Amino acid sequence: MRIARQLSISAAGTALILFSLFYGESLQARTSLDLSGSWKVIPAGRMEDPNDGAWPSVELPGNIAPTLKQTGSVIWLRRELNVEPGRTNLSFLTGPIYDRLDVYVNGIRIGGGPETPGRPIVVTIPGSILKPGLNFIALRLESNRKISAGILQGPILVQDTEMAREVFWKSQIPSFVFSLLFLSCSIFFILLHFRVEAGRIYLPSGLGYGVLALHFMCENEILHWVLPLHGLWEITGTVSGILIPVLFYPFVIRFFRMEPPPHYRTFWWSVIGVAFLAALLYTLKLHFILEIVELSWKLLNVPIFFLAAFLTFRQLSEKQSTGGFLIAGGFLVFLIHGLVSILEGRLWGPGAIQLGFFSVIGLLIPASVIMLQLVALQRDVDLGSLKMESVNELRTRIFHHINLAIAQPVLELTEQVRQKMQEGFNRKEASAVQFRITEMEKSLDDVLELSRLEVMEEPEARVPVNVGDFLSAVLPTSGVTCTVKVHPRLELESSLELVHSAVIRLVDFPGFKSFRHIDLIVTSDLEENLHFRFLLQHDDRKTMRRMQRILTGKLPDLEGLWIQWGIIQEIIRILDGSLEVRILNKKFLCIDVRLDAHLPPEEALEREGPGLRVVSLVEQDKEAEAVARAAAANDERMPEIQFHAKMTTGEFVQWIKQKFRKSA
C-alpha cells in the first residue's frame, strides 16, 4: 500500500509538471507583440533606409546558417514594431540563441547576449527611444556555425517588462522540476542498488537519470542565476548531451539478462572519447567543429538505436513481461519523437533532447519499469509473508493435533502396559515392551523439537565466550576422541545451548552406533571459522558410503533417521553455519560443521603466529588427526576452481577432482 500511495503521488506530480509545460503559452498570449515570422535581411550600408520591400527575408525562429554562408559570420535583420501610445515599459524576449545577438531599436543598441551559446535573453527597451506607432527593431546575429545558427526556438516577442520576466522564468520551471525529478530517481535507484542484492538494473538506471538531471540542470537559467559559472555549466551540459543517447542501453541489457554485444567495451571507450573531444572543442570555442561532432554522433547512434530495439523485440518475443512491453513502447515513443524532430528540423540542431510530450514519456519509462518491479516485489513479499504465517500456523496446529492424538494414547497405553507388566509379563517381555515405550516417547519428543526448530529464524540469545574455555567444558569425554586446535583468543558469539546440543546429537546419532570409532577435531581456519570435524571409522566401506549417501539425501532413509538428522540440520541453520558430509581418503566418514567465530579487535590486528594451542581430552587417534589436518590444510589453501573457457590443463584436472570429491 505504501508503494501504491507513492506511485499515485508521483503520477499526480507528473501530471502537474506536464501541465506546467504548456502554461507559458497561455501566459505569452496576454499583451504581447509576437515577432515570430518574416524578418528582412539588411543589405550592407542601408541600415537607415526605410524602403525594405525588395530586401530578402528569413524566418525566425529558424535556422539561418545557409544565409550566414552568404553574409559571412554576421547578419543584420530588421522588422517593424508598432507600439500603442502610452506603452513604454517594454522588453524584448527571445529563445535560445546560437551564438550571439545584439538588439537595436530605432538604430540604438539596447542590449545583447548571451554570455554562452544556447541561452535565451530578456532585453529591456528604454521608453525614451520608443515612438508611438511605427518603430524599427533590428537584430545583429553572429555565429561561426555551419549547420544550425540563429534563434532556433521561440518565443520572439515584445511584452511588458514585468510580464516578459515572468514568462522568462516560468519557462524555466518545467526543465528545473524535471531535473529535480530525475535527480531524485537517480539517488533512489542508486540506493536501491546497494540495498537490494538482485537489483541488476538499478545502478545503470540511477546513473542514467543522474546524467539526465545534470544535463537539464546545466541548461536551466535558474542554475545560471544562482551560480553564474556559465562556462562550467555549458561544458557539463555539452558532455552530458553526448552521453544521453546511450544512457539506457545497459538498462535494457541487464533487464533482459542479455550478454553484452560484441565490442561493447570498445563502444563505451568511444563514448568517453567523444565526450572528452566535445568538452575540449567547447573550451577552445571551436563551435563550428563541435556541431559537426554532435551531428556525427547523432547519426552514429541511429543504427545503434535500431539494434537495441531489435534485440528488445526479439527478447520480448521469447518471453513476454509487462516491463518488456514498456521498454518496447519506449523505443516506439522515441522513434516517433525522432521522426517529429526530423520533420520540424530540430534533430539536426544543437542540444541533445528537448522536453516535450513524447520525450517525457520515453524518459520516464525506465522509472516506470522499476516501479512496477518494486510493486511486484512488494506483492510477492506480502504474499510470501501471508503464506509463511499460514504455514507456520498450520504447522503449529498440526503438531498440536499430533501431540493431542498421540501423546494421550501413548500415556494411556504406557500405563496399561505397566499394569500388565506387574500382573503377567515375564522379565524379557517386560523389558522389550519398556524399550518400545521409551523409544516411542523419544520419537514424540524429537518430532516436537523438530517442529519447534523449523519455525525459528535465529537463536533466542547470542552469548560471546572464549572458544577454548567453552569446548573444554562441553565436549564429551567418553566414547569419542577429542582434539582442539584453536587460537587462544578466538571467540564464539552464538547460542551455546544450541552448539552443545548439535555436538551431543552428532556424537549420539543412532546411525553411527555401528561405527568402530569417532574422532572429533575442532580447528579454526584462516578466515576465523570454527570447524567441528567428526571422523568416523567403519570396518565395512559399503556401510560407510551408504550412510554418507543417506545423510546427503542420495538414498532413501529406511532406518528412521530423518527426524534426528533434521534436528541437527535445523540447529546448524539457526546458527548460520554449514554442514558437509563426505568420504575422506576412503577411510573416514567426515562430517564438517562450520560456525562463524572471530578474534577480539586487537588480536585480529596482531594475528599471532604460533598462537594455536592443543587440548587433548583423551588420547587421540594419530592417523585420524593427520588425515584431518591434511584435509583442513587442503580446504584452507586450495580455493574452489570455477570452470571457464580459458582454464589450463592443470586447472581442469583440479576441477574434475573437486567434482569427484563433492560427489563422494
XYZ file of C-alpha atoms in Angstrom:
664
model
C 0.000 0.000 0.000
C 2.898 2.356 0.741
C 4.310 1.919 -2.766
C 0.848 2.371 -4.301
C 0.440 5.694 -2.489
C 3.881 6.801 -3.655
C 3.015 5.907 -7.235
C -0.256 7.852 -7.077
C 1.593 10.888 -5.706
C 4.224 10.573 -8.438
C 1.511 10.327 -11.105
C -0.199 13.454 -9.794
C 3.130 15.284 -9.689
C 3.946 14.236 -13.244
C 0.553 15.452 -14.457
C 1.161 18.793 -12.753
C 4.574 19.080 -14.399
C 3.143 18.248 -17.824
C 0.516 20.937 -17.301
C 3.235 23.463 -16.494
C 4.945 22.706 -19.814
C 2.117 24.419 -21.643
C 1.264 27.071 -19.088
C 3.745 29.560 -20.523
C 1.951 29.612 -23.882
C -1.254 30.974 -22.381
C 0.803 33.468 -20.406
C 2.544 34.768 -23.512
C -0.718 35.444 -25.281
C -1.525 38.314 -22.936
C -0.470 41.841 -24.025
C 2.432 40.655 -26.195
C 3.677 41.609 -29.663
C 4.676 38.403 -31.414
C 7.682 38.985 -33.684
C 7.887 35.433 -34.995
C 7.783 35.188 -38.758
C 9.496 37.061 -41.582
C 12.486 39.322 -40.894
C 14.170 41.429 -43.555
C 17.885 40.938 -44.206
C 19.526 44.398 -44.168
C 21.951 44.874 -47.057
C 25.311 46.452 -46.292
C 25.143 50.228 -45.831
C 21.334 50.505 -45.874
C 20.623 50.417 -42.144
C 18.668 53.701 -42.208
C 16.785 53.035 -45.457
C 13.040 52.801 -44.649
C 12.237 51.197 -48.005
C 12.810 47.451 -47.417
C 10.284 45.985 -49.858
C 12.946 44.488 -52.115
C 15.149 43.124 -49.343
C 15.471 39.340 -48.894
C 13.866 37.799 -45.811
C 14.379 34.912 -43.399
C 12.081 33.179 -40.915
C 12.634 33.476 -37.166
C 12.687 31.342 -35.165
C 14.552 29.232 -37.646
C 17.920 28.151 -38.951
C 19.771 30.998 -40.684
C 23.027 29.080 -41.224
C 22.511 28.972 -45.055
C 22.089 32.767 -45.125
C 25.161 33.261 -42.919
C 27.227 31.432 -45.539
C 26.429 34.297 -47.933
C 26.901 37.172 -45.500
C 29.855 35.807 -43.521
C 29.571 35.170 -39.802
C 27.334 38.231 -39.185
C 23.828 39.020 -40.402
C 21.586 42.049 -39.778
C 17.799 41.621 -39.615
C 15.036 44.192 -39.267
C 11.316 44.292 -38.611
C 8.658 46.899 -37.975
C 7.439 47.352 -34.403
C 4.108 49.076 -33.848
C 3.748 50.425 -30.311
C 0.500 51.714 -28.885
C 0.636 55.177 -27.334
C 1.457 55.073 -23.637
C 3.148 51.664 -23.713
C 6.753 52.400 -22.785
C 7.700 49.760 -20.186
C 8.516 47.009 -22.704
C 11.148 44.270 -23.057
C 12.368 42.066 -25.898
C 12.290 38.303 -25.132
C 13.801 35.554 -27.254
C 14.526 31.836 -27.053
C 17.958 30.117 -27.141
C 20.484 31.930 -29.334
C 23.383 30.448 -31.297
C 25.767 32.171 -30.818
C 25.497 35.978 -30.237
C 22.680 38.541 -30.564
C 22.630 42.356 -30.313
C 19.290 44.187 -30.272
C 18.721 47.679 -31.754
C 15.573 49.803 -31.594
C 15.345 52.772 -33.954
C 19.098 52.428 -34.599
C 20.112 52.473 -30.911
C 21.645 49.379 -29.296
C 19.655 48.414 -26.195
C 21.447 45.188 -25.175
C 22.637 41.770 -26.231
C 23.817 38.351 -25.205
C 24.008 35.618 -24.155
C 27.316 35.071 -22.400
C 27.411 31.465 -23.618
C 25.589 29.986 -26.662
C 22.249 28.267 -26.332
C 20.646 30.532 -23.749
C 17.631 32.903 -24.008
C 17.793 36.610 -23.181
C 15.482 39.393 -21.996
C 16.412 42.964 -23.037
C 14.621 45.991 -21.614
C 13.596 48.625 -24.185
C 14.078 52.163 -22.810
C 10.860 54.131 -23.087
C 12.774 57.216 -24.243
C 13.668 55.700 -27.625
C 10.194 54.380 -28.438
C 7.811 56.416 -30.571
C 4.063 55.966 -30.637
C 3.174 53.998 -33.729
C 5.857 52.751 -36.128
C 9.303 51.750 -34.811
C 12.059 49.567 -36.189
C 13.748 46.736 -34.279
C 16.973 45.299 -35.690
C 18.941 42.203 -34.717
C 22.634 41.581 -35.247
C 23.270 37.816 -35.201
C 26.800 36.428 -35.170
C 27.773 32.747 -35.468
C 30.513 30.572 -36.959
C 28.285 27.510 -37.082
C 27.777 25.896 -40.488
C 24.804 23.618 -39.779
C 22.474 25.365 -37.315
C 22.652 29.011 -36.226
C 20.406 31.854 -35.123
C 17.315 31.799 -32.938
C 16.228 28.196 -33.383
C 13.297 28.205 -30.928
C 10.717 30.694 -29.794
C 9.403 32.780 -28.350
C 10.362 36.044 -30.059
C 8.184 38.822 -28.711
C 7.962 42.268 -27.167
C 5.985 42.408 -23.948
C 5.530 44.389 -20.765
C 8.770 44.090 -18.799
C 7.174 42.517 -15.755
C 5.248 40.029 -17.865
C 8.308 39.257 -20.021
C 10.374 38.403 -16.978
C 7.535 36.291 -15.617
C 7.313 34.392 -18.891
C 11.101 34.013 -18.973
C 11.392 32.497 -15.506
C 8.245 30.395 -15.711
C 9.508 28.888 -18.951
C 12.469 27.547 -16.948
C 10.325 25.862 -14.288
C 9.419 22.647 -16.214
C 13.020 21.701 -17.022
C 14.117 22.612 -13.488
C 11.373 20.466 -11.940
C 12.177 17.578 -14.271
C 15.860 17.836 -13.395
C 14.930 17.531 -9.706
C 12.652 14.594 -10.534
C 15.451 12.839 -12.434
C 17.882 13.593 -9.603
C 15.548 12.052 -7.026
C 15.113 8.978 -9.266
C 18.893 8.721 -9.590
C 19.503 8.841 -5.839
C 16.652 6.409 -5.156
C 17.839 3.830 -7.709
C 21.492 4.039 -6.643
C 20.460 3.459 -3.021
C 18.351 0.507 -4.177
C 21.415 -0.935 -5.915
C 23.271 -1.103 -2.598
C 20.248 -2.300 -0.597
C 18.752 -4.932 -2.934
C 21.031 -7.830 -3.895
C 19.084 -8.773 -7.032
C 18.908 -5.206 -8.347
C 20.946 -5.519 -11.567
C 19.042 -2.727 -13.330
C 19.137 -0.171 -10.526
C 22.707 1.102 -10.981
C 22.514 1.853 -14.757
C 19.121 3.470 -14.204
C 20.458 5.600 -11.360
C 23.488 6.727 -13.370
C 21.339 7.420 -16.431
C 18.864 9.583 -14.549
C 21.778 11.314 -12.830
C 23.218 12.377 -16.199
C 19.756 13.497 -17.353
C 19.335 15.601 -14.215
C 22.780 17.133 -14.738
C 22.012 17.956 -18.376
C 18.687 19.683 -17.795
C 20.028 21.457 -14.717
C 23.048 22.857 -16.597
C 20.826 24.169 -19.400
C 18.438 25.849 -16.970
C 18.651 29.597 -16.351
C 17.770 29.164 -12.676
C 21.108 27.434 -12.041
C 22.946 30.080 -14.093
C 21.300 32.774 -11.968
C 22.072 31.066 -8.638
C 25.647 30.080 -9.579
C 26.883 32.157 -12.535
C 29.554 29.642 -13.605
C 28.321 29.797 -17.184
C 31.301 28.172 -18.877
C 31.400 25.223 -16.478
C 27.664 24.577 -16.800
C 27.781 24.765 -20.597
C 30.713 22.336 -20.833
C 28.959 19.950 -18.441
C 25.735 20.231 -20.437
C 27.617 19.505 -23.666
C 29.287 16.391 -22.238
C 26.034 15.105 -20.728
C 24.327 15.716 -24.077
C 26.840 13.345 -25.691
C 26.042 10.697 -23.067
C 22.237 10.933 -23.231
C 21.686 8.874 -26.448
C 23.451 5.844 -24.919
C 22.351 6.115 -21.289
C 19.806 3.334 -21.067
C 21.369 0.639 -23.250
C 22.917 -1.003 -20.132
C 19.446 -0.905 -18.550
C 17.979 -2.853 -21.499
C 20.824 -5.391 -21.482
C 20.524 -6.043 -17.752
C 16.736 -6.098 -17.731
C 16.566 -8.876 -20.340
C 19.688 -10.551 -18.888
C 21.371 -10.487 -22.279
C 25.039 -10.998 -22.963
C 26.735 -7.695 -23.911
C 27.046 -7.386 -27.708
C 30.457 -7.670 -29.391
C 32.799 -4.695 -28.919
C 30.608 -3.400 -26.088
C 33.588 -2.176 -24.090
C 35.097 -0.520 -27.179
C 31.808 1.285 -27.720
C 31.915 2.801 -24.229
C 35.518 3.882 -24.663
C 34.365 5.609 -27.851
C 31.607 7.361 -25.905
C 34.139 8.635 -23.370
C 36.435 9.790 -26.174
C 33.674 11.704 -27.967
C 32.576 13.342 -24.705
C 36.153 14.447 -23.968
C 36.545 15.793 -27.515
C 33.287 17.764 -27.219
C 34.427 19.320 -23.930
C 37.779 20.259 -25.472
C 36.176 21.851 -28.551
C 33.771 23.863 -26.411
C 36.620 25.066 -24.212
C 38.535 26.214 -27.313
C 35.325 27.864 -28.657
C 35.506 25.840 -31.875
C 31.724 25.712 -32.117
C 31.625 25.003 -35.861
C 33.676 21.808 -35.323
C 31.676 20.935 -32.208
C 28.370 20.941 -34.083
C 29.872 18.619 -36.715
C 30.945 16.226 -33.940
C 27.484 16.394 -32.315
C 25.687 15.765 -35.612
C 28.005 12.866 -36.490
C 27.400 11.387 -33.053
C 23.623 11.598 -33.527
C 23.847 9.879 -36.916
C 26.115 7.176 -35.474
C 23.557 6.434 -32.754
C 20.743 5.807 -35.257
C 21.869 2.238 -36.172
C 22.734 1.572 -32.520
C 19.198 2.631 -31.567
C 17.647 0.238 -34.090
C 19.977 -2.580 -32.980
C 18.886 -2.108 -29.361
C 15.236 -2.007 -30.460
C 15.698 -5.208 -32.488
C 17.268 -7.022 -29.525
C 14.447 -5.798 -27.279
C 11.677 -7.058 -29.567
C 13.496 -10.365 -30.059
C 13.736 -10.887 -26.302
C 10.104 -9.849 -25.934
C 9.030 -12.449 -28.500
C 10.774 -15.148 -26.453
C 9.477 -14.076 -23.044
C 6.635 -11.617 -22.517
C 6.534 -9.355 -19.476
C 4.968 -6.031 -18.541
C 8.374 -4.395 -18.190
C 9.435 -5.727 -21.590
C 6.340 -4.270 -23.249
C 7.026 -0.912 -21.583
C 10.623 -0.891 -22.857
C 9.448 -1.789 -26.362
C 6.883 1.007 -26.106
C 9.694 3.339 -25.068
C 11.593 2.587 -28.269
C 8.447 3.326 -30.300
C 7.918 6.601 -28.422
C 11.496 7.727 -29.082
C 11.141 6.688 -32.733
C 8.057 8.900 -33.059
C 9.868 11.690 -31.206
C 12.786 11.405 -33.629
C 10.523 11.487 -36.696
C 8.706 14.556 -35.374
C 12.054 16.230 -34.684
C 13.207 15.495 -38.237
C 10.020 16.936 -39.734
C 10.387 20.066 -37.591
C 14.108 20.336 -38.341
C 15.112 20.129 -34.672
C 17.018 16.840 -34.775
C 19.984 18.367 -36.591
C 20.175 21.365 -34.291
C 22.404 21.710 -31.238
C 21.392 20.102 -27.970
C 20.587 16.518 -27.082
C 16.860 16.425 -26.356
C 14.006 18.858 -25.844
C 11.305 18.460 -23.240
C 8.038 17.524 -24.876
C 5.201 15.045 -24.625
C 6.973 12.114 -26.306
C 10.382 12.750 -24.744
C 8.936 12.998 -21.225
C 7.046 9.718 -21.636
C 10.112 7.989 -23.065
C 12.438 9.227 -20.340
C 10.091 8.114 -17.560
C 9.630 4.572 -18.926
C 12.711 3.055 -17.174
C 11.493 4.514 -13.883
C 8.043 3.056 -14.566
C 9.563 -0.375 -15.229
C 11.477 -0.267 -11.944
C 8.406 0.926 -10.040
C 6.399 -1.974 -11.471
C 9.127 -4.360 -10.376
C 9.105 -2.860 -6.890
C 5.316 -3.191 -6.720
C 5.580 -6.823 -7.850
C 8.375 -7.417 -5.340
C 6.308 -5.886 -2.532
C 3.334 -8.003 -3.563
C 5.458 -11.167 -3.583
C 6.859 -10.284 -0.170
C 3.362 -9.705 1.209
C 2.076 -12.943 -0.298
C 5.146 -14.781 0.959
C 4.638 -13.380 4.438
C 0.994 -14.425 4.412
C 1.941 -17.879 3.174
C 4.648 -18.225 5.804
C 2.243 -17.131 8.518
C -0.315 -19.615 7.238
C 2.285 -22.393 7.020
C 3.617 -21.656 10.495
C 0.119 -21.559 11.927
C -0.808 -24.753 10.103
C 2.404 -26.456 11.228
C 1.778 -25.456 14.837
C -1.782 -26.725 14.673
C -0.715 -29.988 13.015
C 1.902 -30.742 15.626
C -0.508 -29.706 18.346
C -3.030 -32.170 16.956
C -0.306 -34.824 16.668
C 0.564 -34.212 20.283
C -3.094 -34.480 21.313
C -3.668 -37.508 19.120
C -0.543 -39.441 20.103
C 0.582 -38.234 23.498
C -2.551 -39.137 25.440
C -2.993 -42.608 23.846
C 0.712 -43.306 24.397
C 0.424 -42.326 28.050
C -2.686 -44.472 28.497
C -1.031 -47.373 26.656
C 2.058 -46.963 28.802
C 0.030 -47.076 31.987
C -1.933 -50.119 30.834
C 1.204 -51.953 29.768
C 2.903 -51.165 33.061
C -0.063 -52.583 34.948
C 0.007 -55.642 32.705
C 3.754 -55.970 33.273
C 3.158 -56.184 37.001
C 0.490 -58.840 36.523
C 1.589 -61.298 33.848
C 4.618 -60.336 31.703
C 7.855 -62.149 32.231
C 11.020 -60.149 32.637
C 12.158 -60.476 28.994
C 8.796 -59.418 27.543
C 8.537 -56.580 30.015
C 11.992 -55.284 29.030
C 11.094 -55.371 25.332
C 7.827 -53.528 25.883
C 9.537 -50.990 28.136
C 12.174 -50.366 25.429
C 9.487 -49.783 22.767
C 7.627 -47.391 25.021
C 10.799 -45.444 25.736
C 11.633 -45.240 22.010
C 8.114 -44.026 21.218
C 8.365 -41.305 23.865
C 11.757 -40.206 22.469
C 10.382 -40.108 18.928
C 7.464 -37.975 20.034
C 9.831 -35.580 21.809
C 12.041 -35.398 18.699
C 9.058 -34.606 16.451
C 8.000 -31.762 18.717
C 11.603 -30.467 18.929
C 11.965 -30.553 15.123
C 8.719 -28.630 14.691
C 9.945 -26.017 17.191
C 13.287 -25.571 15.425
C 11.774 -25.325 11.940
C 9.896 -22.143 12.815
C 12.918 -20.463 14.438
C 14.817 -17.920 12.348
C 17.641 -17.122 14.784
C 18.796 -18.098 18.279
C 16.924 -16.630 21.198
C 20.193 -15.260 22.616
C 23.809 -14.982 21.474
C 26.485 -15.001 24.161
C 30.195 -14.283 23.433
C 32.566 -16.804 25.010
C 36.151 -17.940 24.567
C 36.146 -20.984 22.282
C 38.812 -22.906 24.184
C 37.078 -22.477 27.536
C 33.702 -23.350 26.070
C 34.952 -26.511 24.357
C 36.875 -27.702 27.407
C 33.636 -27.528 29.394
C 31.139 -29.049 26.967
C 32.950 -31.594 24.782
C 32.213 -35.227 25.661
C 34.956 -37.125 27.487
C 33.809 -40.655 26.711
C 33.021 -42.530 23.532
C 34.853 -40.073 21.318
C 38.417 -38.847 20.870
C 38.555 -35.042 21.022
C 41.348 -32.742 19.859
C 41.058 -28.949 19.941
C 43.335 -26.686 17.886
C 42.166 -23.082 18.017
C 43.611 -19.627 18.546
C 43.800 -18.947 22.308
C 41.792 -15.711 21.940
C 39.202 -16.965 19.440
C 35.649 -16.124 20.494
C 32.303 -17.629 19.556
C 29.211 -15.449 19.742
C 26.251 -17.756 19.381
C 23.713 -19.808 21.278
C 25.930 -22.041 23.388
C 22.982 -24.274 24.198
C 22.350 -24.995 20.512
C 26.056 -25.574 19.781
C 26.275 -28.029 22.667
C 23.066 -29.729 21.522
C 24.377 -30.139 17.954
C 27.678 -31.682 19.129
C 25.993 -34.109 21.535
C 23.372 -35.132 18.951
C 26.111 -35.847 16.399
C 28.051 -37.951 18.890
C 24.899 -39.880 19.923
C 23.413 -40.111 16.406
C 21.739 -43.550 16.036
C 23.195 -44.119 12.569
C 26.736 -44.020 13.973
C 26.256 -46.803 16.544
C 27.794 -49.397 14.228
C 30.913 -47.320 13.543
C 34.091 -48.511 15.235
C 35.460 -45.177 16.390
C 34.618 -41.447 16.374
C 37.266 -38.712 16.373
C 36.275 -35.084 16.907
C 38.853 -32.490 15.833
C 37.993 -28.831 16.430
C 40.078 -26.338 14.407
C 39.931 -22.735 13.225
C 40.803 -21.809 9.638
C 42.456 -18.714 8.181
C 39.099 -16.944 7.912
C 38.467 -17.408 11.651
C 35.768 -20.023 11.076
C 35.362 -22.724 13.711
C 35.211 -26.289 12.353
C 33.902 -29.356 14.188
C 35.229 -32.303 12.143
C 33.832 -35.709 13.071
C 35.864 -38.600 11.617
C 34.073 -41.948 11.825
C 35.670 -45.314 11.005
C 33.814 -48.430 9.924
C 35.099 -51.867 9.022
C 32.735 -52.078 6.038
C 33.331 -49.343 3.484
C 29.995 -50.058 1.777
C 28.158 -49.342 5.021
C 30.149 -46.131 5.447
C 29.373 -44.962 1.892
C 25.711 -45.949 2.278
C 25.424 -43.823 5.431
C 27.039 -40.883 3.610
C 24.529 -41.148 0.763
C 21.609 -41.368 3.204
C 22.739 -38.253 5.088
C 23.196 -36.299 1.833
C 19.748 -37.323 0.559
C 21.006 -39.503 -2.298
C 19.452 -42.673 -0.847
C 16.055 -43.045 0.852
C 16.080 -43.212 4.643
C 14.762 -46.652 5.540
C 16.131 -46.610 9.071
C 14.043 -43.762 10.507
C 16.974 -41.369 10.929
C 15.385 -38.328 9.301
C 13.963 -36.816 12.499
C 17.256 -36.811 14.419
C 19.244 -35.697 11.346
C 16.672 -32.996 10.595
C 17.085 -31.609 14.127
C 20.864 -31.369 13.602
C 20.421 -29.620 10.240
C 17.938 -27.129 11.673
C 20.274 -26.297 14.571
C 23.158 -25.603 12.154
C 20.836 -23.445 10.022
C 19.740 -21.375 13.011
C 23.401 -20.883 13.986
C 24.164 -19.552 10.450
C 26.624 -22.401 9.941
C 27.138 -25.073 7.300
C 27.150 -28.871 7.371
C 29.133 -31.033 4.941
C 29.181 -34.846 4.747
C 31.844 -36.605 2.657
C 34.152 -39.615 2.448
C 37.740 -38.727 3.339
C 40.623 -40.781 1.912
C 38.246 -43.754 1.536
C 38.746 -44.459 5.253
C 36.628 -41.989 7.171
C 33.115 -40.632 7.071
C 33.829 -36.919 7.624
C 31.139 -34.594 8.981
C 32.329 -30.986 8.949
C 30.301 -28.382 10.859
C 31.400 -24.780 10.268
C 30.425 -21.916 12.590
C 31.394 -18.248 12.468
C 33.912 -17.122 15.094
C 36.094 -14.051 15.498
C 39.134 -12.654 17.225
C 38.992 -9.605 19.504
C 39.795 -6.405 17.558
C 43.296 -6.056 18.991
C 44.112 -9.702 18.329
C 42.767 -9.512 14.779
C 45.385 -6.838 14.057
C 48.287 -8.747 15.578
C 47.424 -12.238 14.244
C 49.881 -14.090 16.474
C 51.747 -16.731 14.504
C 52.317 -19.623 16.930
C 49.061 -18.939 18.746
C 47.410 -22.356 18.385
C 47.023 -24.491 21.445
C 46.241 -28.192 21.643
C 43.839 -29.529 24.220
C 43.706 -33.349 24.252
C 40.917 -34.643 26.420
C 41.803 -38.276 25.741
C 44.483 -39.979 23.702
C 43.726 -39.131 20.097
C 43.921 -41.387 17.098
C 47.154 -40.345 15.333
C 46.032 -41.416 11.891
C 42.692 -39.611 12.183
C 44.403 -36.445 13.376
C 46.901 -36.494 10.495
C 44.165 -37.056 7.938
C 42.023 -34.280 9.427
C 44.991 -31.896 9.477
C 45.683 -32.615 5.799
C 42.007 -32.137 4.929
C 41.870 -28.834 6.796
C 45.045 -27.641 5.067
C 43.632 -28.561 1.659
C 40.349 -26.797 2.411
C 42.132 -23.632 3.556
C 44.865 -23.418 0.926
C 43.102 -24.568 -2.226
C 40.281 -22.256 -3.314
C 37.457 -23.715 -5.317
C 38.212 -23.679 -9.045
C 35.472 -22.309 -11.295
C 35.033 -23.760 -14.788
C 35.828 -21.321 -17.609
C 36.810 -21.465 -21.277
C 40.491 -20.449 -20.802
C 41.411 -22.796 -17.957
C 44.720 -24.645 -18.149
C 45.109 -28.425 -18.170
C 46.161 -28.409 -14.502
C 43.138 -26.322 -13.521
C 40.879 -28.682 -15.482
C 42.300 -31.727 -13.638
C 41.837 -29.979 -10.258
C 38.270 -29.036 -11.236
C 37.482 -32.704 -12.049
C 38.977 -33.774 -8.696
C 36.802 -31.251 -6.889
C 33.695 -32.553 -8.648
C 34.538 -36.160 -7.731
C 35.287 -35.134 -4.141
C 31.917 -33.366 -3.848
C 30.020 -36.268 -5.426
C 31.739 -38.625 -2.982
